[in-house]
XYZ file of C-alpha atoms in Angstrom:
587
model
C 1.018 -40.196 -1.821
C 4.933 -39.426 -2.592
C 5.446 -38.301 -6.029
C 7.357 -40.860 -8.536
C 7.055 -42.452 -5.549
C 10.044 -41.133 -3.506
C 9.635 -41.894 -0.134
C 12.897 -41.316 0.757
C 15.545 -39.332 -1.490
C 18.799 -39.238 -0.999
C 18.556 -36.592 1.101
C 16.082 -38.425 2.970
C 12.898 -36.595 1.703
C 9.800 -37.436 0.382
C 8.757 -35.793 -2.299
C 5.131 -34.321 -2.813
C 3.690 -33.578 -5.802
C 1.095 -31.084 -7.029
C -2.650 -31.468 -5.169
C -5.599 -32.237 -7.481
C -6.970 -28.783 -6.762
C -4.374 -27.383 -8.152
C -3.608 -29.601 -11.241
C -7.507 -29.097 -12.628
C -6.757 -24.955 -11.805
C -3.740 -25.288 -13.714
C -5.537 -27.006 -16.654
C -8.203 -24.289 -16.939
C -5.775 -22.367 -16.942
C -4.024 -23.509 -19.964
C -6.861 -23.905 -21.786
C -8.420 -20.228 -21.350
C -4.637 -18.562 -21.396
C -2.672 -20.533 -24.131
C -0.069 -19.686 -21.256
C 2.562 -22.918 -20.854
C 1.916 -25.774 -18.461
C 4.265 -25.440 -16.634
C 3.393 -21.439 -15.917
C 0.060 -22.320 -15.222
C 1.120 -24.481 -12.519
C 3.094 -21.948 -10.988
C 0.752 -19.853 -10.832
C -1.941 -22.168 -9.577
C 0.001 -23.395 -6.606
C 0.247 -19.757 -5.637
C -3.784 -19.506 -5.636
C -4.009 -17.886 -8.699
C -7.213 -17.780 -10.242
C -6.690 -18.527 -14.507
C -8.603 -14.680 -14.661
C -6.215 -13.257 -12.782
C -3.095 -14.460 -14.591
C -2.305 -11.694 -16.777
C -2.992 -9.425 -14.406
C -0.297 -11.604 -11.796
C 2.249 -11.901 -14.060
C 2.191 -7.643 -14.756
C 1.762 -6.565 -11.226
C 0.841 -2.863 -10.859
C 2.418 -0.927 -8.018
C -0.335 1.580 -8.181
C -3.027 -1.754 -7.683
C -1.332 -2.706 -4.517
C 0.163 0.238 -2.449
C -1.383 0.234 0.723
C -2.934 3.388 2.024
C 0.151 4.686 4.187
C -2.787 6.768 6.393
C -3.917 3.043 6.767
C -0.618 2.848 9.534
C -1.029 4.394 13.156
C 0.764 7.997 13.238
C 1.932 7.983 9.561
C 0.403 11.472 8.991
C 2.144 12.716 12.083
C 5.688 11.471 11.094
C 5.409 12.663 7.913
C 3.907 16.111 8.883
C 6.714 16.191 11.832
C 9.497 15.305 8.895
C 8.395 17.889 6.497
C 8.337 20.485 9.270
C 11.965 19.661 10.000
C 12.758 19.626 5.974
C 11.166 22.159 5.113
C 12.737 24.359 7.705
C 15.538 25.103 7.048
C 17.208 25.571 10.035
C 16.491 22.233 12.089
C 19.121 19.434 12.133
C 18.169 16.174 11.190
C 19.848 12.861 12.777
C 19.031 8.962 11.455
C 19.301 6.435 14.049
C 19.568 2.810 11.520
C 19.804 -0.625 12.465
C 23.317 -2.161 11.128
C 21.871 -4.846 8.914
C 20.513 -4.217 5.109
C 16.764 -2.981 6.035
C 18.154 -0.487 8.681
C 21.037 0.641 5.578
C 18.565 1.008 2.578
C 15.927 2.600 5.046
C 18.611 5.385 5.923
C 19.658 5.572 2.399
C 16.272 6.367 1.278
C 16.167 9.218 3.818
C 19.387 10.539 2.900
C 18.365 10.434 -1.057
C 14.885 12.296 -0.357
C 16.484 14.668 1.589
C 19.488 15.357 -0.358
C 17.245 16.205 -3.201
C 15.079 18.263 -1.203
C 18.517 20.373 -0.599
C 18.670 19.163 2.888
C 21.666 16.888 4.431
C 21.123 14.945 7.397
C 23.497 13.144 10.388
C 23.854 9.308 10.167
C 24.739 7.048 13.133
C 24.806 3.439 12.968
C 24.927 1.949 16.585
C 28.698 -0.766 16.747
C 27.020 -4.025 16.741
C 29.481 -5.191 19.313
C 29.714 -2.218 21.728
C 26.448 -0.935 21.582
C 24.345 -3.945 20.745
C 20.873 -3.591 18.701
C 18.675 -0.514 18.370
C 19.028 3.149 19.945
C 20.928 3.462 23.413
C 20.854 6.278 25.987
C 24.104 7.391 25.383
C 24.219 8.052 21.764
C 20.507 9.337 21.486
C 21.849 11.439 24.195
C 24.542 12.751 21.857
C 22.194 13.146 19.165
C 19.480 15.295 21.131
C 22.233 17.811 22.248
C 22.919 18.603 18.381
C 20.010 17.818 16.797
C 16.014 18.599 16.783
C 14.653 15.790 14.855
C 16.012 11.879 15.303
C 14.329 9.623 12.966
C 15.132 5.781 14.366
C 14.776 3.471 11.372
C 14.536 -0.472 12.061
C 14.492 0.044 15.178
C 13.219 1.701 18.132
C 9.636 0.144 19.030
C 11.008 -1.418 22.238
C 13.232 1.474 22.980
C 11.304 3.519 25.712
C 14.579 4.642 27.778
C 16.658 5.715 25.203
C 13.819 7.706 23.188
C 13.138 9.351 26.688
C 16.355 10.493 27.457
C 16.529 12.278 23.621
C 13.312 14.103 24.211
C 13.983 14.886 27.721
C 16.570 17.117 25.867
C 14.093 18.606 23.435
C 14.821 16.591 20.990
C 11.989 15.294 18.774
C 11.650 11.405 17.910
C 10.033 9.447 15.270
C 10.272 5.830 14.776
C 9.529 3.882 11.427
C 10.195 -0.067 12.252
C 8.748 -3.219 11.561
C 9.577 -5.263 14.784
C 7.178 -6.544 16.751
C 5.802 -4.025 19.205
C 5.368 -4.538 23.110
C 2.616 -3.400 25.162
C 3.399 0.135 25.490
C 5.064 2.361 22.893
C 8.290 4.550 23.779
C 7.422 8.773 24.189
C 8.080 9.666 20.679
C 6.541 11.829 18.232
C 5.312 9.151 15.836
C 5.998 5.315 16.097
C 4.799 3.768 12.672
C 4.888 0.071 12.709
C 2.730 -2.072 11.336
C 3.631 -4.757 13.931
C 2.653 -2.364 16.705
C 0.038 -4.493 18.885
C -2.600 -2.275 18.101
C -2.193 -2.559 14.640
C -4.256 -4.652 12.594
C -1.529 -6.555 11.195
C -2.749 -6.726 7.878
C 0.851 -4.361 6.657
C 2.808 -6.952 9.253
C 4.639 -8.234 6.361
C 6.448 -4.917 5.309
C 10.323 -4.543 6.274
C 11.377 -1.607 7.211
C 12.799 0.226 4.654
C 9.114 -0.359 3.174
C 7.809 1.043 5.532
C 9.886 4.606 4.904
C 8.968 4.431 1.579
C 5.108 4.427 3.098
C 6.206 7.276 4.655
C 7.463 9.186 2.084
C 4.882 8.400 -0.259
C 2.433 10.026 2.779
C 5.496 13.115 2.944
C 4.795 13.660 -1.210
C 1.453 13.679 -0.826
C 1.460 16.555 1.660
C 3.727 18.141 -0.465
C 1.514 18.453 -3.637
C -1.939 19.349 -1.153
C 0.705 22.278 -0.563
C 1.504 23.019 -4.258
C 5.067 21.526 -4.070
C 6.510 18.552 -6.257
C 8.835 15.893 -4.051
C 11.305 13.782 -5.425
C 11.014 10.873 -8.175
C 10.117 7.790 -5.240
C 9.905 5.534 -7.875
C 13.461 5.551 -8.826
C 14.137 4.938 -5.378
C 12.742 1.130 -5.343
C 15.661 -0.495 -5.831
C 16.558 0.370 -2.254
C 13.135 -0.898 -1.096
C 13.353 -4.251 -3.133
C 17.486 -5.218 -1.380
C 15.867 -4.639 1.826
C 12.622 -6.870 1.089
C 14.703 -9.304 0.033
C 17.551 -8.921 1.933
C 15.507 -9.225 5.482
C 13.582 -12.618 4.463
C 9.945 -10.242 3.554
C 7.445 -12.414 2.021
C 7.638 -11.784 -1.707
C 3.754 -11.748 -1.796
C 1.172 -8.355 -2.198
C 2.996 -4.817 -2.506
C 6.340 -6.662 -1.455
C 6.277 -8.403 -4.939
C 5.580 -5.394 -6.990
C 8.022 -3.080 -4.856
C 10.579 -6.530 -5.806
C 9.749 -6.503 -9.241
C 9.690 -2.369 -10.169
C 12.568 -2.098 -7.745
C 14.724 -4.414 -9.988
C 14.018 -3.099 -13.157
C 14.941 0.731 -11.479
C 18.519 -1.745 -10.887
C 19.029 -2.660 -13.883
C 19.318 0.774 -14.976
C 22.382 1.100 -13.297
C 21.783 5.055 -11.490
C 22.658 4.003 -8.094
C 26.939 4.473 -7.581
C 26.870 2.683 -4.809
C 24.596 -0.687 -5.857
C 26.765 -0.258 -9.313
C 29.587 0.127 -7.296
C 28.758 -3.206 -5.529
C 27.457 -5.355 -8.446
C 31.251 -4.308 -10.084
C 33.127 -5.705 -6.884
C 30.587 -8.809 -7.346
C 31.614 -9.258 -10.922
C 27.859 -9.099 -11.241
C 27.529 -8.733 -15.483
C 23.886 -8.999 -16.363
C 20.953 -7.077 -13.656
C 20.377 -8.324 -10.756
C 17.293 -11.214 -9.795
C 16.145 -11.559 -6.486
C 18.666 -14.294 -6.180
C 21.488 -11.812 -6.468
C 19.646 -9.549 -3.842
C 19.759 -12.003 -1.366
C 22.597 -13.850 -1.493
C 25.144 -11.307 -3.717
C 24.304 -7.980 -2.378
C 22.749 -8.373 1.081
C 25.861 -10.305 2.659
C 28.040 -7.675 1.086
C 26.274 -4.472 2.394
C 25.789 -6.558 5.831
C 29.241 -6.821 5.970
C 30.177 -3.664 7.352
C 27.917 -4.236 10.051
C 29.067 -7.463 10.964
C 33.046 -7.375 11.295
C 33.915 -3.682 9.819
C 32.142 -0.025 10.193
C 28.581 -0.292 11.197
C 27.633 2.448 8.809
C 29.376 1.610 5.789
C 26.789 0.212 3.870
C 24.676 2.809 4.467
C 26.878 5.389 3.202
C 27.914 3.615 0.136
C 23.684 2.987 -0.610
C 23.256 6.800 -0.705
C 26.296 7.676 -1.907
C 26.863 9.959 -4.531
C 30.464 10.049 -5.932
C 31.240 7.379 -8.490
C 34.816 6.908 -6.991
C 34.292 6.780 -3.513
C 31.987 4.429 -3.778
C 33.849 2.146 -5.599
C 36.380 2.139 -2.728
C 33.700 1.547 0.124
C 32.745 -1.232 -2.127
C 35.799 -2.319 -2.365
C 36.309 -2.393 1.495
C 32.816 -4.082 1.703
C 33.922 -6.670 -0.321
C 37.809 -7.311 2.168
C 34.880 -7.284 4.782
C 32.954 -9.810 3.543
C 35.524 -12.072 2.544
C 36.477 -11.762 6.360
C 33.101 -12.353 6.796
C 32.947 -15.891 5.321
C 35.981 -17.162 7.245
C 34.819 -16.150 10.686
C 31.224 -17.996 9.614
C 32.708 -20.873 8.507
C 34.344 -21.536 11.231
C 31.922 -20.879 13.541
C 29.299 -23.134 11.744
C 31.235 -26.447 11.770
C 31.398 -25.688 15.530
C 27.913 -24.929 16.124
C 26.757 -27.433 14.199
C 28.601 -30.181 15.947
C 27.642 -28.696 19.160
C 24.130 -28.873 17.762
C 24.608 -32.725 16.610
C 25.833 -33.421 20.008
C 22.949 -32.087 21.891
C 20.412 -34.088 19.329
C 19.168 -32.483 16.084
C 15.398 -33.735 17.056
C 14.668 -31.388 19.743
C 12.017 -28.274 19.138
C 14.714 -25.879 19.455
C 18.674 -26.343 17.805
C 21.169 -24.344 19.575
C 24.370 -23.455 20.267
C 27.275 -21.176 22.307
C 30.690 -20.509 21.888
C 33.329 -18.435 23.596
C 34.218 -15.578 21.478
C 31.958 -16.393 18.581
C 31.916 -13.149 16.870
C 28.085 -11.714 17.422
C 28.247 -10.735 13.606
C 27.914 -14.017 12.397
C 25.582 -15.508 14.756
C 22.766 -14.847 12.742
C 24.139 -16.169 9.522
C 24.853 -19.384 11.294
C 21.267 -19.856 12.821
C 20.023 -19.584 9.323
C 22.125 -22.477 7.969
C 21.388 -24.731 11.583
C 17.627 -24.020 10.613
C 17.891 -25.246 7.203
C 20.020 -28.358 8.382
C 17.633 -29.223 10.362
C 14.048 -27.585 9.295
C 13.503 -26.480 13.078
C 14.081 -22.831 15.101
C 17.903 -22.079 15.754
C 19.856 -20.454 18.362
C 23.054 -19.761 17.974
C 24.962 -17.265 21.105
C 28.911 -15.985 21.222
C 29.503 -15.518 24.883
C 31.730 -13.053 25.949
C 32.541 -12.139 29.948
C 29.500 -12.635 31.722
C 27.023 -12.501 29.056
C 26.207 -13.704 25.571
C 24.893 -12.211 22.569
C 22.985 -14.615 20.142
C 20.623 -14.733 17.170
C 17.904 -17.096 16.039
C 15.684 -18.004 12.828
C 12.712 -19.557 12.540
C 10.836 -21.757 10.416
C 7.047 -21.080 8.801
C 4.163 -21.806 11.662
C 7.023 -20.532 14.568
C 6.884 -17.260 15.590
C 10.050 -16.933 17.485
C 9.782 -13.258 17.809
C 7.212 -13.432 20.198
C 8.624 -16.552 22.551
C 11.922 -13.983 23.144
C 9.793 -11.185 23.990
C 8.016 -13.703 26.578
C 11.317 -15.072 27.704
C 12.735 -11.179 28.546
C 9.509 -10.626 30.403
C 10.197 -13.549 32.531
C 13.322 -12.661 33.566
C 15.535 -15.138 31.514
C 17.096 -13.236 29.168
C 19.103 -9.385 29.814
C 16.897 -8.391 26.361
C 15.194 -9.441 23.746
C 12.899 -8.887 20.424
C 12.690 -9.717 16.832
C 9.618 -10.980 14.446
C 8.304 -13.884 13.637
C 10.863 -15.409 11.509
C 14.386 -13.837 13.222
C 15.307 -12.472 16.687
C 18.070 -11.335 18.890
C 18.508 -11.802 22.356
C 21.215 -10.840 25.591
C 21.627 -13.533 27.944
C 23.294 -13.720 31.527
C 26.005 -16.983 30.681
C 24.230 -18.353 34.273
C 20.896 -18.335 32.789
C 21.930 -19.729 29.484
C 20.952 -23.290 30.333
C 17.299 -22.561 31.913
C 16.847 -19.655 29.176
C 17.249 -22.479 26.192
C 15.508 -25.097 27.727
C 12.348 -22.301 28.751
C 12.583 -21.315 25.062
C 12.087 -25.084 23.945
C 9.096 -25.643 25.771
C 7.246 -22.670 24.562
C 8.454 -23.395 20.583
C 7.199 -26.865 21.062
C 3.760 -25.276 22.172
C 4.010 -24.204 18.919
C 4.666 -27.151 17.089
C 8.341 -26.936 16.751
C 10.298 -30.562 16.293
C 7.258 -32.433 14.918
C 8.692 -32.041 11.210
C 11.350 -34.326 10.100
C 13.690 -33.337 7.242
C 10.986 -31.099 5.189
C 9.419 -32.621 2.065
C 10.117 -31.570 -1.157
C 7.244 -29.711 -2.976
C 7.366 -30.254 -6.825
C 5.043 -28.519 -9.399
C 5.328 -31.303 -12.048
C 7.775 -33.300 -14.450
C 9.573 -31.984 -17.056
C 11.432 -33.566 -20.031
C 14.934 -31.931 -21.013
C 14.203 -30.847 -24.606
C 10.980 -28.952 -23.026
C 13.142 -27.199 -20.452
C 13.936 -23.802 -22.444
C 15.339 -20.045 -22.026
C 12.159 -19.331 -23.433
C 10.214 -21.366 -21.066
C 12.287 -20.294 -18.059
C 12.013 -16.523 -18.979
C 8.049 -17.243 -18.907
C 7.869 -18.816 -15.438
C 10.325 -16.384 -14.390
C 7.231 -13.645 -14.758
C 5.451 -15.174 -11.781
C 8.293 -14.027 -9.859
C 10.560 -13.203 -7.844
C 10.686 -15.828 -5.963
C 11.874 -16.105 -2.691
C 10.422 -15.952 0.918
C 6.215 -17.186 0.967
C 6.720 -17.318 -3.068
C 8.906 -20.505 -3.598
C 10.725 -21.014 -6.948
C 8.971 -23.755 -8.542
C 10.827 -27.088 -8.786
C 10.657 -29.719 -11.279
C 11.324 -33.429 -11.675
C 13.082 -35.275 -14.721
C 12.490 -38.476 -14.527
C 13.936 -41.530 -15.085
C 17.449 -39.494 -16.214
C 20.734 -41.073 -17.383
C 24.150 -39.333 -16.440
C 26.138 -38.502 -19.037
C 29.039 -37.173 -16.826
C 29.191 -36.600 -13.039
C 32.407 -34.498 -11.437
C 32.928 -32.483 -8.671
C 33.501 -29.427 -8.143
C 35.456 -27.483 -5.750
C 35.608 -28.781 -2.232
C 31.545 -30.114 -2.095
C 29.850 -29.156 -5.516
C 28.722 -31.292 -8.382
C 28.089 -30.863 -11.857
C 26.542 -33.389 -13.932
C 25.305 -33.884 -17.921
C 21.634 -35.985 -18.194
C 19.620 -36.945 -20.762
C 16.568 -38.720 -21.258
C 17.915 -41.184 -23.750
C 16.025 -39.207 -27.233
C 18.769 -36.829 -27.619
C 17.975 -33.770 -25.438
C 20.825 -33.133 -22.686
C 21.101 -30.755 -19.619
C 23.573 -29.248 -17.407
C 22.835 -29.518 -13.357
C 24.842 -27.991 -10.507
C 24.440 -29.411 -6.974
C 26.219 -26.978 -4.555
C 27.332 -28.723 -1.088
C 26.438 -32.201 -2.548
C 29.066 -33.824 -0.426
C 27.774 -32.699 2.237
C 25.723 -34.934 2.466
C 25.183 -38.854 0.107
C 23.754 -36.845 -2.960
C 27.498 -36.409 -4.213
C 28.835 -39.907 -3.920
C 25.784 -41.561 -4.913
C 25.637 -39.313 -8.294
C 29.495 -39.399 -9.381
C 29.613 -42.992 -8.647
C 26.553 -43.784 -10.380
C 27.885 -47.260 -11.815
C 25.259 -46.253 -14.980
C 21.917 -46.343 -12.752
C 19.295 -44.097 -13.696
C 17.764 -41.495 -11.187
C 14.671 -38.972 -10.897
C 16.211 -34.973 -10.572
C 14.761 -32.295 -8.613
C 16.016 -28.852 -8.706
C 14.864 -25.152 -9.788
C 15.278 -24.316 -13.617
C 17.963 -21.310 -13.819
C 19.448 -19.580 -17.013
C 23.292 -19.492 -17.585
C 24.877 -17.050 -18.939
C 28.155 -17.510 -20.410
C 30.197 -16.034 -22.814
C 27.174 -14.151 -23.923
C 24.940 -17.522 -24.713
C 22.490 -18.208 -22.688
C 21.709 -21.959 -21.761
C 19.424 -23.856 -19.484
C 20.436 -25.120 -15.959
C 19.248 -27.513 -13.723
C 20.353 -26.330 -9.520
C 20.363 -29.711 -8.604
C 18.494 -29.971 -5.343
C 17.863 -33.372 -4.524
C 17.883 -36.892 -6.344
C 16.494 -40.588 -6.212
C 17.579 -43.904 -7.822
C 14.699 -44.077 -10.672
C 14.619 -48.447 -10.774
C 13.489 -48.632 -7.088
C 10.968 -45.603 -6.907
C 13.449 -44.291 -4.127
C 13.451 -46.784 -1.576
């Protein structure tokens, strides 16, 4: 049954309230917590038992670290690193993805070892003339000058490359997190917990997690041999951008590395995440909003348009000033950044629209697309449309794409089957993101092969999601107090929605837009108590007309509670998400 009974918003979604289940766990939870209802029902729709609340909303790190022995060849990397370290003598090369994970992970390495007394070589593969992961020619490079290349977010799938290094006598070790095939490459160590003969139960660690892991395992070999290693605690705020940053379920250890991570942010040590919340004009600490959708896109930015390794260097930089001006050139970058993407999404997505929205797979190619948007622009076809997205710049003979996926879909795996069969040049990922090389002849059969086996999955049976609510909220409730208590069952973000609320039954005080497709409205309930909303991209779609022409109708909100901070006040604001004429139930 549709909750206030919307059927059909104006975004065309039904909306679904709270189960019974979780209603009667939320209510013994008020009663044996005094904790607000609201809270409680937070924390009952994430299966939270009411005796396990206060423990939930103070997460321990210590509780939930994983054993890092628990991983396939974690002692052997880290024994194999210290050796190297603790040499003296042998030279030390990181191999790191060009995205956020593959930059923090290096960073981490870079701080550990720095502090240990120890420098080390970075290389960050061009994403456009070297593609994803390590390549023969550069680990070729590397082996010559170096004894010891550690590939980080990448290097599972990268059995020729890794060869050619050690056939040099060079010594590999992998840390990754993408999905492993059947054999492993001839290196030293490969730790991922999405190797196949893993038991998956770590699968939801990113990368740079998975270094930390590692240097947890690296400390505790150094105190067995009467030696103290660095402060790794100080170094979660790398671990928490990267868990964010690369979509991790904020869920288990993820959450607590999230939550320490950002409080080790907000004490402001880091030059080069100072550096970049400056250039952000970020002026309070950082959430796991600002993670995702501040910081990410600007330390991806190198990556994607500029110099692969630039956010890298500026994460483990050291020198107040220079990394001010690498954030500085992050920030050109990923103004660049947005331009290229935008135009590249209105063409995908009417390429998309033309080739029918309702299919199991959305996708689209363009000549010249630039291959460090691609990804960017899958993520906002899969959210248009709530199914797995493709979206490929061709260039020459070939193209070089990028896809997302939604929960239930593990895309990862259909790319790996489609490179085995022949259809695609290369291919891997995870679950929810992937990357892939296609032959422009095989581009056609490739997308239409990849259909089929999504739609084995159950991709293209949902229509425009539903909207999940956890309950109904009045506007004189809705306070900074209240909002800075729910905010404790956070962060929120990837397998930990935000919880949503309705106000029902609201009259608009004002409705205006803003910018080119944003709205901001006043409502009340009529008794006195007002709030402030924001609807970002509400023209976009009928949410923006229908609210600023409201001709005095009165309409159900839905949206996530947020404070706003202005002028040092703090108030209470609505992010607008979706809304429904209140008279008609939404019909």
């Amino acid at each position: 049954m549709s909750f206030l009974g919307v059927d059909a918003s104006l975004t065309a979604r039904r909306w679904i309230g709270p189960g019974q289940e979780v209603e009667r766990m939320a209510e013994a939870m008020a009663q044996s917590t005094a904790l607000p209802a609201p809270v409680c029902m937070t924390l009952a729709r994430r299966g939270v038992a009411p005796e396990a609340a206060a423990a939930f909303l103070e997460p321990q790190l210590r509780d939930l670290m994983p054993n890092p022995r628990g991983l396939r060849d974690m002692e052997k990397a880290a024994v194999r690193f210290l050796a190297a370290v603790g040499s003296g003598t042998e030279r030390v090369a990181i191999f790191a993805d060009y995205d956020v994970d593959g930059g923090t992970s290096a960073a981490l390495l870079l701080d550990w070892m720095r502090r240990m007394g120890r420098e080390a070589t970075l290389y960050v593969p061009d994403r456009i003339d070297e593609g994803y992961g390590p390549n023969t020619p550069a680990m070729e490079q590397l082996a010559r000058a170096h004894d010891l290349i550690v590939c980080v977010d990448c290097g599972t799938l990268s059995h020729e490359p890794i060869a050619a290094a050690v056939a040099l006598g060079a010594d590999v070790i992998v840390l990754d997190h993408h999905l492993g095939g059947e054999t492993l490459p001839p290196a030293q160590a490969v730790v991922n917990p999405n190797r196949q003969d893993e038991t998956g139960d770590q699968g939801h660690l990113c990368a740079a997690a998975v270094v930390f892991l590692m240097l947890v395992e690296a400390g505790r070999q150094l105190r067995a041999a009467g030696t103290q290693g660095p402060d790794l605690m100080a170094m979660l705020d790398l671990v928490a951008l990267a868990t964010v940053a690369d979509v991790a379920p904020l869920t288990g250890v993820n959450r607590a590395f999230v939550r320490q991570g950002l409080r080790v942010m907000a004490r402001r040590e880091r030059p080069g995440l100072v550096a970049l919340c400056d250039v952000a004009r970020l002026d309070k600490a950082p959430n796991s909003y600002h993670l995702g959708f501040v910081l990410g896109p600007r330390v991806n930015a190198g990556g994607r348009i500029g110099k692969a390794d630039l956010g890298a260097r500026l994460l483990a930089c050291t020198d107040i000033a220079e990394a001010r001006a690498m954030a500085d050139r992050l920030e050109e970058l990923n103004t660049e950044r947005r331009e290229v993407e935008s135009a590249v999404r209105a063409a995908a997505m009417q390429q998309a629209e033309d080739r029918g929205l309702d299919a199991p797979l959305v996708w689209a190619a363009g000549e010249g697309w630039h291959p460090g948007v691609v990804g960017i622009v899958a993520s906002r076809l899969k959210e248009a449309t709530n199914r797995p997205a493709i979206v490929i710049g061709l260039d020459g003979d070939e193209g070089k794409g990028s896809g997302r996926s939604v929960a239930g879909v593990d895309l990862g795996a259909a790319i790996q089957r489609l490179a085995a069969e022949g259809l695609l040049l290369k291919g891997g990922g995870h679950r929810m993101a992937a990357g892939l090389s296609v032959a422009r002849e095989l581009l056609e059969p490739a997308m239409t092969r990849l259909s089929e086996l999504l739609a084995r999955q159950g991709a293209g049976e949902a229509g425009p999601a539903d909207l999940r609510l956890d309950g109904v909220l009045m506007p004189g409730a809705a306070t900074v107090e209240l909002i800075e208590r729910i905010e404790a069952a956070g962060p929120f973000g990837a397998g930990a929605p935000a919880p949503r609320f309705a106000f029902a039954d609201m009259e608009l005080r004002y409705a205006r837009r803003v910018g080119d497709s944003h709205l901001k409205i006043r409502f009340g309930d009529g008794m006195g108590a007002t709030m402030d909303a924001i609807a970002f991209g509400a023209y976009d779609g009928p949410m923006g007309a229908a609210l600023e022409n409201h001709g005095g109708k009165r309409f159900h909100l839905a949206g996530r509670l947020e404070i706003n901070e202005w002028g040092g006040r703090k108030s209470v604001q609505l992010r607008l998400e979706d809304a429904s004429p209140a008279a008609d139930g939404g019909e």
